[in-house]
PDB file of C-alpha atoms in Angstrom:
ATOM      1  CA  MET A1317     -17.757 120.316  21.585  1.00  0.00           C
ATOM      2  CA  ILE A1318     -21.232 121.787  22.059  1.00  0.00           C
ATOM      3  CA  ARG A1319     -23.840 119.338  23.325  1.00  0.00           C
ATOM      4  CA  LEU A1320     -26.530 121.730  24.567  1.00  0.00           C
ATOM      5  CA  ILE A1321     -27.958 124.917  23.068  1.00  0.00           C
ATOM      6  CA  ALA A1322     -30.351 126.889  25.284  1.00  0.00           C
ATOM      7  CA  SER A1323     -32.308 129.976  24.383  1.00  0.00           C
ATOM      8  CA  ASP A1324     -34.557 132.552  25.928  1.00  0.00           C
ATOM      9  CA  LEU A1325     -37.776 133.233  24.004  1.00  0.00           C
ATOM     10  CA  ASP A1326     -39.037 136.841  23.865  1.00  0.00           C
ATOM     11  CA  GLY A1327     -36.536 139.185  22.267  1.00  0.00           C
ATOM     12  CA  THR A1328     -34.156 136.325  21.490  1.00  0.00           C
ATOM     13  CA  ILE A1329     -35.894 133.940  19.081  1.00  0.00           C
ATOM     14  CA  ILE A1330     -39.461 135.312  19.363  1.00  0.00           C
ATOM     15  CA  ASP A1331     -39.909 138.805  17.951  1.00  0.00           C
ATOM     16  CA  ALA A1332     -42.243 141.613  19.017  1.00  0.00           C
ATOM     17  CA  HIS A1333     -44.982 140.135  16.804  1.00  0.00           C
ATOM     18  CA  ASN A1334     -44.799 136.783  18.662  1.00  0.00           C
ATOM     19  CA  HIS A1335     -43.225 135.194  15.595  1.00  0.00           C
ATOM     20  CA  CYS A1336     -40.361 132.718  15.348  1.00  0.00           C
ATOM     21  CA  ASP A1337     -38.476 132.764  12.061  1.00  0.00           C
ATOM     22  CA  PRO A1338     -38.696 129.246  10.514  1.00  0.00           C
ATOM     23  CA  ARG A1339     -34.912 129.311  10.061  1.00  0.00           C
ATOM     24  CA  ILE A1340     -34.625 128.900  13.855  1.00  0.00           C
ATOM     25  CA  PRO A1341     -36.220 125.420  14.156  1.00  0.00           C
ATOM     26  CA  GLU A1342     -34.581 124.462  10.866  1.00  0.00           C
ATOM     27  CA  ILE A1343     -31.046 125.109  12.107  1.00  0.00           C
ATOM     28  CA  LEU A1344     -31.797 123.682  15.550  1.00  0.00           C
ATOM     29  CA  ASN A1345     -32.999 120.432  14.020  1.00  0.00           C
ATOM     30  CA  HIS A1346     -29.832 120.325  11.924  1.00  0.00           C
ATOM     31  CA  TYR A1347     -27.656 120.436  15.021  1.00  0.00           C
ATOM     32  CA  ARG A1348     -29.978 118.056  16.857  1.00  0.00           C
ATOM     33  CA  SER A1349     -29.377 115.545  14.050  1.00  0.00           C
ATOM     34  CA  LEU A1350     -25.693 115.808  14.989  1.00  0.00           C
ATOM     35  CA  GLY A1351     -26.398 115.031  18.649  1.00  0.00           C
ATOM     36  CA  VAL A1352     -27.015 118.448  20.183  1.00  0.00           C
ATOM     37  CA  LYS A1353     -29.970 118.943  22.545  1.00  0.00           C
ATOM     38  CA  PHE A1354     -32.032 122.154  22.583  1.00  0.00           C
ATOM     39  CA  ALA A1355     -33.596 123.756  25.643  1.00  0.00           C
ATOM     40  CA  VAL A1356     -36.205 126.516  25.630  1.00  0.00           C
ATOM     41  CA  CYS A1357     -35.473 128.765  28.609  1.00  0.00           C
ATOM     42  CA  SER A1358     -38.253 131.132  29.642  1.00  0.00           C
ATOM     43  CA  GLY A1359     -39.517 133.256  32.472  1.00  0.00           C
ATOM     44  CA  ARG A1360     -42.998 131.944  31.650  1.00  0.00           C
ATOM     45  CA  PRO A1361     -44.425 128.881  33.413  1.00  0.00           C
ATOM     46  CA  ILE A1362     -43.918 125.697  31.425  1.00  0.00           C
ATOM     47  CA  ASP A1363     -47.677 125.175  31.093  1.00  0.00           C
ATOM     48  CA  SER A1364     -48.016 128.515  29.292  1.00  0.00           C
ATOM     49  CA  VAL A1365     -45.071 127.750  26.983  1.00  0.00           C
ATOM     50  CA  LEU A1366     -46.198 124.312  25.822  1.00  0.00           C
ATOM     51  CA  PRO A1367     -49.315 125.410  23.861  1.00  0.00           C
ATOM     52  CA  LEU A1368     -47.249 127.974  21.933  1.00  0.00           C
ATOM     53  CA  LEU A1369     -44.491 125.696  20.670  1.00  0.00           C
ATOM     54  CA  ASP A1370     -46.430 124.432  17.636  1.00  0.00           C
ATOM     55  CA  GLY A1371     -47.163 127.945  16.389  1.00  0.00           C
ATOM     56  CA  TRP A1372     -43.477 128.793  16.623  1.00  0.00           C
ATOM     57  CA  GLY A1373     -42.387 125.560  14.953  1.00  0.00           C
ATOM     58  CA  LEU A1374     -40.415 124.601  18.053  1.00  0.00           C
ATOM     59  CA  ARG A1375     -42.366 121.573  19.302  1.00  0.00           C
ATOM     60  CA  GLU A1376     -40.222 118.963  17.557  1.00  0.00           C
ATOM     61  CA  ALA A1377     -37.019 120.948  18.091  1.00  0.00           C
ATOM     62  CA  SER A1378     -37.312 121.163  21.888  1.00  0.00           C
ATOM     63  CA  ASP A1379     -35.683 118.525  24.078  1.00  0.00           C
ATOM     64  CA  TYR A1380     -36.093 120.427  27.361  1.00  0.00           C
ATOM     65  CA  ILE A1381     -38.145 123.356  28.592  1.00  0.00           C
ATOM     66  CA  ILE A1382     -36.953 125.533  31.449  1.00  0.00           C
ATOM     67  CA  GLY A1383     -39.780 127.631  32.865  1.00  0.00           C
ATOM     68  CA  SER A1384     -40.374 130.206  35.609  1.00  0.00           C
ATOM     69  CA  ASN A1385     -36.864 131.659  35.274  1.00  0.00           C
ATOM     70  CA  GLY A1386     -35.223 128.343  36.079  1.00  0.00           C
ATOM     71  CA  GLY A1387     -37.660 127.122  38.731  1.00  0.00           C
ATOM     72  CA  GLU A1388     -39.014 124.218  36.691  1.00  0.00           C
ATOM     73  CA  VAL A1389     -37.510 121.890  34.101  1.00  0.00           C
ATOM     74  CA  LEU A1390     -39.351 119.539  31.736  1.00  0.00           C
ATOM     75  CA  GLU A1391     -37.654 116.700  29.866  1.00  0.00           C
ATOM     76  CA  CYS A1392     -39.882 116.553  26.786  1.00  0.00           C
ATOM     77  CA  SER A1393     -39.213 112.937  25.820  1.00  0.00           C
ATOM     78  CA  THR A1394     -40.228 111.526  29.211  1.00  0.00           C
ATOM     79  CA  GLY A1395     -42.526 114.203  30.652  1.00  0.00           C
ATOM     80  CA  LYS A1396     -40.354 114.264  33.781  1.00  0.00           C
ATOM     81  CA  ARG A1397     -40.481 117.569  35.713  1.00  0.00           C
ATOM     82  CA  GLN A1398     -38.361 119.075  38.455  1.00  0.00           C
ATOM     83  CA  GLU A1399     -39.206 122.167  40.525  1.00  0.00           C
ATOM     84  CA  ALA A1400     -37.354 124.316  43.066  1.00  0.00           C
ATOM     85  CA  TYR A1401     -37.216 127.684  44.838  1.00  0.00           C
ATOM     86  CA  LYS A1402     -40.785 128.910  45.108  1.00  0.00           C
ATOM     87  CA  LEU A1403     -41.807 131.900  47.245  1.00  0.00           C
ATOM     88  CA  SER A1404     -44.304 131.437  50.072  1.00  0.00           C
ATOM     89  CA  PRO A1405     -47.693 133.204  49.807  1.00  0.00           C
ATOM     90  CA  GLU A1406     -46.742 135.340  52.810  1.00  0.00           C
ATOM     91  CA  ILE A1407     -43.642 136.641  51.031  1.00  0.00           C
ATOM     92  CA  LEU A1408     -45.578 137.184  47.809  1.00  0.00           C
ATOM     93  CA  ARG A1409     -48.174 139.286  49.623  1.00  0.00           C
ATOM     94  CA  ASP A1410     -45.379 141.276  51.302  1.00  0.00           C
ATOM     95  CA  VAL A1411     -43.950 141.976  47.853  1.00  0.00           C
ATOM     96  CA  ILE A1412     -47.306 143.214  46.564  1.00  0.00           C
ATOM     97  CA  ASP A1413     -47.619 145.492  49.590  1.00  0.00           C
ATOM     98  CA  LEU A1414     -44.049 146.795  49.224  1.00  0.00           C
ATOM     99  CA  TYR A1415     -44.515 147.822  45.598  1.00  0.00           C
ATOM    100  CA  GLU A1416     -48.056 149.177  46.005  1.00  0.00           C
ATOM    101  CA  PRO A1417     -46.916 152.856  46.197  1.00  0.00           C
ATOM    102  CA  LEU A1418     -45.539 152.564  42.652  1.00  0.00           C
ATOM    103  CA  ASN A1419     -49.027 151.836  41.256  1.00  0.00           C
ATOM    104  CA  LEU A1420     -47.806 148.820  39.314  1.00  0.00           C
ATOM    105  CA  ILE A1421     -50.115 146.013  38.189  1.00  0.00           C
ATOM    106  CA  PRO A1422     -49.493 142.797  40.141  1.00  0.00           C
ATOM    107  CA  THR A1423     -50.377 139.536  38.426  1.00  0.00           C
ATOM    108  CA  LEU A1424     -50.897 135.857  39.174  1.00  0.00           C
ATOM    109  CA  TYR A1425     -50.649 132.920  36.782  1.00  0.00           C
ATOM    110  CA  ASP A1426     -53.301 130.221  37.236  1.00  0.00           C
ATOM    111  CA  GLY A1427     -53.021 127.706  34.446  1.00  0.00           C
ATOM    112  CA  MET A1428     -53.929 129.511  31.242  1.00  0.00           C
ATOM    113  CA  THR A1429     -55.319 132.553  33.078  1.00  0.00           C
ATOM    114  CA  LEU A1430     -53.364 135.658  34.038  1.00  0.00           C
ATOM    115  CA  TYR A1431     -55.074 137.454  36.909  1.00  0.00           C
ATOM    116  CA  VAL A1432     -54.350 141.191  37.061  1.00  0.00           C
ATOM    117  CA  SER A1433     -55.416 143.885  39.475  1.00  0.00           C
ATOM    118  CA  ARG A1434     -56.666 146.000  36.581  1.00  0.00           C
ATOM    119  CA  ILE A1435     -56.753 145.917  32.791  1.00  0.00           C
ATOM    120  CA  SER A1436     -54.495 148.168  30.738  1.00  0.00           C
ATOM    121  CA  ALA A1437     -53.102 148.162  27.228  1.00  0.00           C
ATOM    122  CA  ASN A1438     -49.917 146.664  28.654  1.00  0.00           C
ATOM    123  CA  THR A1439     -51.671 143.821  30.511  1.00  0.00           C
ATOM    124  CA  GLU A1440     -53.558 142.892  27.352  1.00  0.00           C
ATOM    125  CA  ASN A1441     -50.321 142.978  25.385  1.00  0.00           C
ATOM    126  CA  VAL A1442     -48.586 140.747  27.941  1.00  0.00           C
ATOM    127  CA  ALA A1443     -51.512 138.292  27.892  1.00  0.00           C
ATOM    128  CA  ARG A1444     -51.345 138.112  24.095  1.00  0.00           C
ATOM    129  CA  ARG A1445     -47.598 137.520  24.164  1.00  0.00           C
ATOM    130  CA  VAL A1446     -47.804 134.665  26.646  1.00  0.00           C
ATOM    131  CA  GLY A1447     -50.956 133.203  25.144  1.00  0.00           C
ATOM    132  CA  VAL A1448     -53.216 133.367  28.192  1.00  0.00           C
ATOM    133  CA  LYS A1449     -56.562 134.907  29.125  1.00  0.00           C
ATOM    134  CA  CYS A1450     -56.380 138.147  31.134  1.00  0.00           C
ATOM    135  CA  VAL A1451     -58.896 138.385  34.015  1.00  0.00           C
ATOM    136  CA  VAL A1452     -59.321 141.092  36.648  1.00  0.00           C
ATOM    137  CA  GLY A1453     -59.090 139.832  40.217  1.00  0.00           C
ATOM    138  CA  ASP A1454     -57.800 140.639  43.683  1.00  0.00           C
ATOM    139  CA  VAL A1455     -54.291 139.304  43.117  1.00  0.00           C
ATOM    140  CA  ARG A1456     -53.287 139.688  46.764  1.00  0.00           C
ATOM    141  CA  ALA A1457     -56.315 137.707  47.974  1.00  0.00           C
ATOM    142  CA  LEU A1458     -55.807 135.062  45.282  1.00  0.00           C
ATOM    143  CA  THR A1459     -52.216 134.498  46.361  1.00  0.00           C
ATOM    144  CA  VAL A1460     -52.695 131.550  48.724  1.00  0.00           C
ATOM    145  CA  LYS A1461     -50.037 129.028  47.691  1.00  0.00           C
ATOM    146  CA  PRO A1462     -46.315 129.072  46.876  1.00  0.00           C
ATOM    147  CA  GLU A1463     -45.456 130.497  43.448  1.00  0.00           C
ATOM    148  CA  PHE A1464     -42.254 130.875  41.475  1.00  0.00           C
ATOM    149  CA  LYS A1465     -42.632 134.629  41.141  1.00  0.00           C
ATOM    150  CA  GLU A1466     -44.629 137.806  41.450  1.00  0.00           C
ATOM    151  CA  MET A1467     -44.795 139.543  38.073  1.00  0.00           C
ATOM    152  CA  PHE A1468     -45.620 143.224  37.815  1.00  0.00           C
ATOM    153  CA  VAL A1469     -46.765 144.863  34.593  1.00  0.00           C
ATOM    154  CA  VAL A1470     -44.942 148.190  34.271  1.00  0.00           C
ATOM    155  CA  GLU A1471     -45.234 151.166  31.959  1.00  0.00           C
ATOM    156  CA  PRO A1472     -41.953 151.008  29.990  1.00  0.00           C
ATOM    157  CA  GLU A1473     -41.123 154.620  30.801  1.00  0.00           C
ATOM    158  CA  ASP A1474     -41.373 153.778  34.525  1.00  0.00           C
ATOM    159  CA  MET A1475     -38.981 150.798  34.467  1.00  0.00           C
ATOM    160  CA  GLU A1476     -35.940 152.752  35.651  1.00  0.00           C
ATOM    161  CA  THR A1477     -37.946 154.030  38.624  1.00  0.00           C
ATOM    162  CA  VAL A1478     -38.992 150.482  39.505  1.00  0.00           C
ATOM    163  CA  GLU A1479     -35.430 149.180  39.237  1.00  0.00           C
ATOM    164  CA  ARG A1480     -34.198 152.019  41.432  1.00  0.00           C
ATOM    165  CA  PHE A1481     -36.938 151.304  43.995  1.00  0.00           C
ATOM    166  CA  ALA A1482     -35.895 147.642  44.103  1.00  0.00           C
ATOM    167  CA  ALA A1483     -32.251 148.615  44.670  1.00  0.00           C
ATOM    168  CA  GLU A1484     -33.287 150.967  47.499  1.00  0.00           C
ATOM    169  CA  HIS A1485     -35.470 148.335  49.222  1.00  0.00           C
ATOM    170  CA  PRO A1486     -33.390 145.139  49.402  1.00  0.00           C
ATOM    171  CA  ASP A1487     -34.818 142.107  51.172  1.00  0.00           C
ATOM    172  CA  PRO A1488     -32.884 138.859  51.678  1.00  0.00           C
ATOM    173  CA  ARG A1489     -36.048 136.863  50.985  1.00  0.00           C
ATOM    174  CA  PHE A1490     -36.351 137.875  47.328  1.00  0.00           C
ATOM    175  CA  ILE A1491     -34.806 139.704  44.379  1.00  0.00           C
ATOM    176  CA  GLY A1492     -36.368 141.785  41.598  1.00  0.00           C
ATOM    177  CA  TYR A1493     -35.317 142.368  38.005  1.00  0.00           C
ATOM    178  CA  LYS A1494     -36.602 143.419  34.576  1.00  0.00           C
ATOM    179  CA  THR A1495     -37.602 140.555  32.299  1.00  0.00           C
ATOM    180  CA  ALA A1496     -39.068 142.640  29.452  1.00  0.00           C
ATOM    181  CA  VAL A1497     -39.549 146.323  28.704  1.00  0.00           C
ATOM    182  CA  ASP A1498     -42.909 146.138  30.489  1.00  0.00           C
ATOM    183  CA  LEU A1499     -42.356 143.348  33.075  1.00  0.00           C
ATOM    184  CA  PHE A1500     -40.606 143.367  36.451  1.00  0.00           C
ATOM    185  CA  GLU A1501     -40.437 140.107  38.382  1.00  0.00           C
ATOM    186  CA  ILE A1502     -39.707 139.080  41.967  1.00  0.00           C
ATOM    187  CA  THR A1503     -38.268 135.620  42.668  1.00  0.00           C
ATOM    188  CA  ASN A1504     -36.409 133.598  45.245  1.00  0.00           C
ATOM    189  CA  PRO A1505     -32.824 134.954  45.387  1.00  0.00           C
ATOM    190  CA  LEU A1506     -31.508 131.468  44.597  1.00  0.00           C
ATOM    191  CA  LEU A1507     -33.608 131.216  41.444  1.00  0.00           C
ATOM    192  CA  ALA A1508     -32.209 132.089  38.019  1.00  0.00           C
ATOM    193  CA  LYS A1509     -32.162 130.506  34.590  1.00  0.00           C
ATOM    194  CA  ASP A1510     -28.761 128.970  35.225  1.00  0.00           C
ATOM    195  CA  VAL A1511     -30.420 126.757  37.862  1.00  0.00           C
ATOM    196  CA  GLY A1512     -32.447 125.082  35.125  1.00  0.00           C
ATOM    197  CA  ILE A1513     -29.363 124.819  32.922  1.00  0.00           C
ATOM    198  CA  GLN A1514     -27.495 123.096  35.758  1.00  0.00           C
ATOM    199  CA  VAL A1515     -30.338 120.588  36.163  1.00  0.00           C
ATOM    200  CA  ILE A1516     -30.182 119.739  32.457  1.00  0.00           C
ATOM    201  CA  GLY A1517     -26.402 119.509  32.619  1.00  0.00           C
ATOM    202  CA  ALA A1518     -26.710 116.940  35.389  1.00  0.00           C
ATOM    203  CA  MET A1519     -29.299 114.985  33.407  1.00  0.00           C
ATOM    204  CA  MET A1520     -27.046 114.984  30.329  1.00  0.00           C
ATOM    205  CA  HIS A1521     -23.794 114.520  32.287  1.00  0.00           C
ATOM    206  CA  ILE A1522     -22.158 117.507  30.614  1.00  0.00           C
ATOM    207  CA  THR A1523     -20.254 120.585  31.814  1.00  0.00           C
ATOM    208  CA  PRO A1524     -20.748 124.315  31.084  1.00  0.00           C
ATOM    209  CA  ASN A1525     -17.904 124.058  28.549  1.00  0.00           C
ATOM    210  CA  GLU A1526     -20.243 121.983  26.377  1.00  0.00           C
ATOM    211  CA  MET A1527     -23.081 124.520  26.495  1.00  0.00           C
ATOM    212  CA  MET A1528     -24.119 127.558  24.473  1.00  0.00           C
ATOM    213  CA  ALA A1529     -26.963 129.895  25.461  1.00  0.00           C
ATOM    214  CA  PHE A1530     -28.714 132.855  23.864  1.00  0.00           C
ATOM    215  CA  GLY A1531     -30.473 135.675  25.740  1.00  0.00           C
ATOM    216  CA  ASP A1532     -31.351 139.330  25.550  1.00  0.00           C
ATOM    217  CA  THR A1533     -31.983 140.892  28.957  1.00  0.00           C
ATOM    218  CA  THR A1534     -31.355 141.034  32.701  1.00  0.00           C
ATOM    219  CA  ASN A1535     -32.941 137.733  33.701  1.00  0.00           C
ATOM    220  CA  ASP A1536     -30.692 135.943  31.188  1.00  0.00           C
ATOM    221  CA  ILE A1537     -27.434 137.153  32.750  1.00  0.00           C
ATOM    222  CA  GLN A1538     -26.774 134.206  35.080  1.00  0.00           C
ATOM    223  CA  MET A1539     -27.441 131.775  32.242  1.00  0.00           C
ATOM    224  CA  LEU A1540     -25.108 133.654  29.887  1.00  0.00           C
ATOM    225  CA  GLN A1541     -22.410 133.676  32.557  1.00  0.00           C
ATOM    226  CA  TYR A1542     -22.809 130.011  33.515  1.00  0.00           C
ATOM    227  CA  VAL A1543     -22.290 128.492  30.066  1.00  0.00           C
ATOM    228  CA  ARG A1544     -18.991 128.655  28.201  1.00  0.00           C
ATOM    229  CA  TYR A1545     -20.588 130.431  25.255  1.00  0.00           C
ATOM    230  CA  GLY A1546     -23.174 132.979  26.392  1.00  0.00           C
ATOM    231  CA  ILE A1547     -24.461 134.908  23.392  1.00  0.00           C
ATOM    232  CA  ALA A1548     -26.423 138.154  23.800  1.00  0.00           C
ATOM    233  CA  MET A1549     -28.628 139.604  21.088  1.00  0.00           C
ATOM    234  CA  GLU A1550     -27.805 142.894  19.401  1.00  0.00           C
ATOM    235  CA  ASN A1551     -31.248 144.153  20.450  1.00  0.00           C
ATOM    236  CA  GLY A1552     -30.565 143.125  24.047  1.00  0.00           C
ATOM    237  CA  SER A1553     -29.925 145.148  27.193  1.00  0.00           C
ATOM    238  CA  ASP A1554     -26.502 146.548  27.990  1.00  0.00           C
ATOM    239  CA  ASP A1555     -26.102 144.449  31.141  1.00  0.00           C
ATOM    240  CA  ALA A1556     -26.679 141.218  29.201  1.00  0.00           C
ATOM    241  CA  LYS A1557     -24.242 142.257  26.487  1.00  0.00           C
ATOM    242  CA  ALA A1558     -21.605 143.159  29.087  1.00  0.00           C
ATOM    243  CA  VAL A1559     -21.346 139.575  30.375  1.00  0.00           C
ATOM    244  CA  SER A1560     -21.661 137.780  27.043  1.00  0.00           C
ATOM    245  CA  TYR A1561     -19.050 135.811  25.122  1.00  0.00           C
ATOM    246  CA  ALA A1562     -20.268 137.351  21.865  1.00  0.00           C
ATOM    247  CA  ILE A1563     -23.095 139.375  20.327  1.00  0.00           C
ATOM    248  CA  ALA A1564     -25.494 137.853  17.794  1.00  0.00           C
ATOM    249  CA  PRO A1565     -27.477 139.892  15.265  1.00  0.00           C
ATOM    250  CA  SER A1566     -30.904 141.186  16.301  1.00  0.00           C
ATOM    251  CA  VAL A1567     -33.901 138.909  16.788  1.00  0.00           C
ATOM    252  CA  ASN A1568     -35.411 140.742  13.800  1.00  0.00           C
ATOM    253  CA  GLU A1569     -32.499 139.475  11.690  1.00  0.00           C
ATOM    254  CA  CYS A1570     -32.906 135.861  12.843  1.00  0.00           C
ATOM    255  CA  GLY A1571     -29.793 136.444  14.919  1.00  0.00           C
ATOM    256  CA  MET A1572     -29.586 133.055  16.595  1.00  0.00           C
ATOM    257  CA  ALA A1573     -29.652 131.162  13.280  1.00  0.00           C
ATOM    258  CA  GLU A1574     -27.155 133.566  11.743  1.00  0.00           C
ATOM    259  CA  TYR A1575     -24.770 133.204  14.667  1.00  0.00           C
ATOM    260  CA  LEU A1576     -24.960 129.404  14.700  1.00  0.00           C
ATOM    261  CA  LYS A1577     -24.455 129.205  10.942  1.00  0.00           C
ATOM    262  CA  ALA A1578     -21.345 131.370  11.200  1.00  0.00           C
ATOM    263  CA  HIS A1579     -19.796 130.042  14.401  1.00  0.00           C
ATOM    264  CA  LEU A1580     -20.849 126.426  15.127  1.00  0.00           C
ATOM    265  CA  THR A1581     -19.384 123.839  12.787  1.00  0.00           C
ATOM    266  CA  ASP A1582     -20.872 120.454  11.956  1.00  0.00           C
ATOM    267  CA  LYS A1583     -18.173 119.018  14.226  1.00  0.00           C
ATOM    268  CA  LEU A1584     -19.941 121.046  16.950  1.00  0.00           C
ATOM    269  CA  GLU A1585     -16.904 123.240  17.505  1.00  0.00           C
ATOM    270  CA  VAL A1586     -17.194 126.993  18.068  1.00  0.00           C
ATOM    271  CA  ILE A1587     -15.170 129.156  15.688  1.00  0.00           C
TER     272      ILE A1587
END
């Protein structure tokens, strides 16, 4: 019996136009009326997700929010938060220095502001997607406290080069991975979205066998592997699809709602 449904945002239930099909909150609220809880699971900080939920129609449908790739969890009904696995400012500055030869654009979240080393079409696009203001600043100098991640804005055609560079320069203090076609992120090696899922599981007293999760790309892999039913999107990356239990239709086809309608009964059994 499924008791928790979790989902990534961008590329999974939020399309390239920053739109959530109204059939998504509709079907989620149907299953919530049957006792299922829903968790938003994002690479974005929780504070940048919260203001966007109303526009997506997800405010009332969300029981938990996992932010910063699993580093923070919010229980919506109580406002209770838990955090874990930040990187020190010294490590973050080392990361910025390591990747400097690639001419990427390092960033720093500060509330509703995204500081970037320089403005580009991609940084403006990222800022629009996450609903924050984009401001030019010395990201390295501004990095003075622990953070969940260092996020680099990348030209999509350069992503393979960045991934190869990361593989050729391993460091036990951090890991790097693609989170969108134009974003590459560095986090604590212990941090992944499944960490947030495990926290919620403990709060709900449920096991992975009672969980279903939807995702579309590399930073969703651990979450898709942790739950019993990890569903990748048709528009997703090959590595996410390779570890999934099943493939849902594309985000542009309201794939999550279509999959749930076809495969999760009102008895909360997967068929």
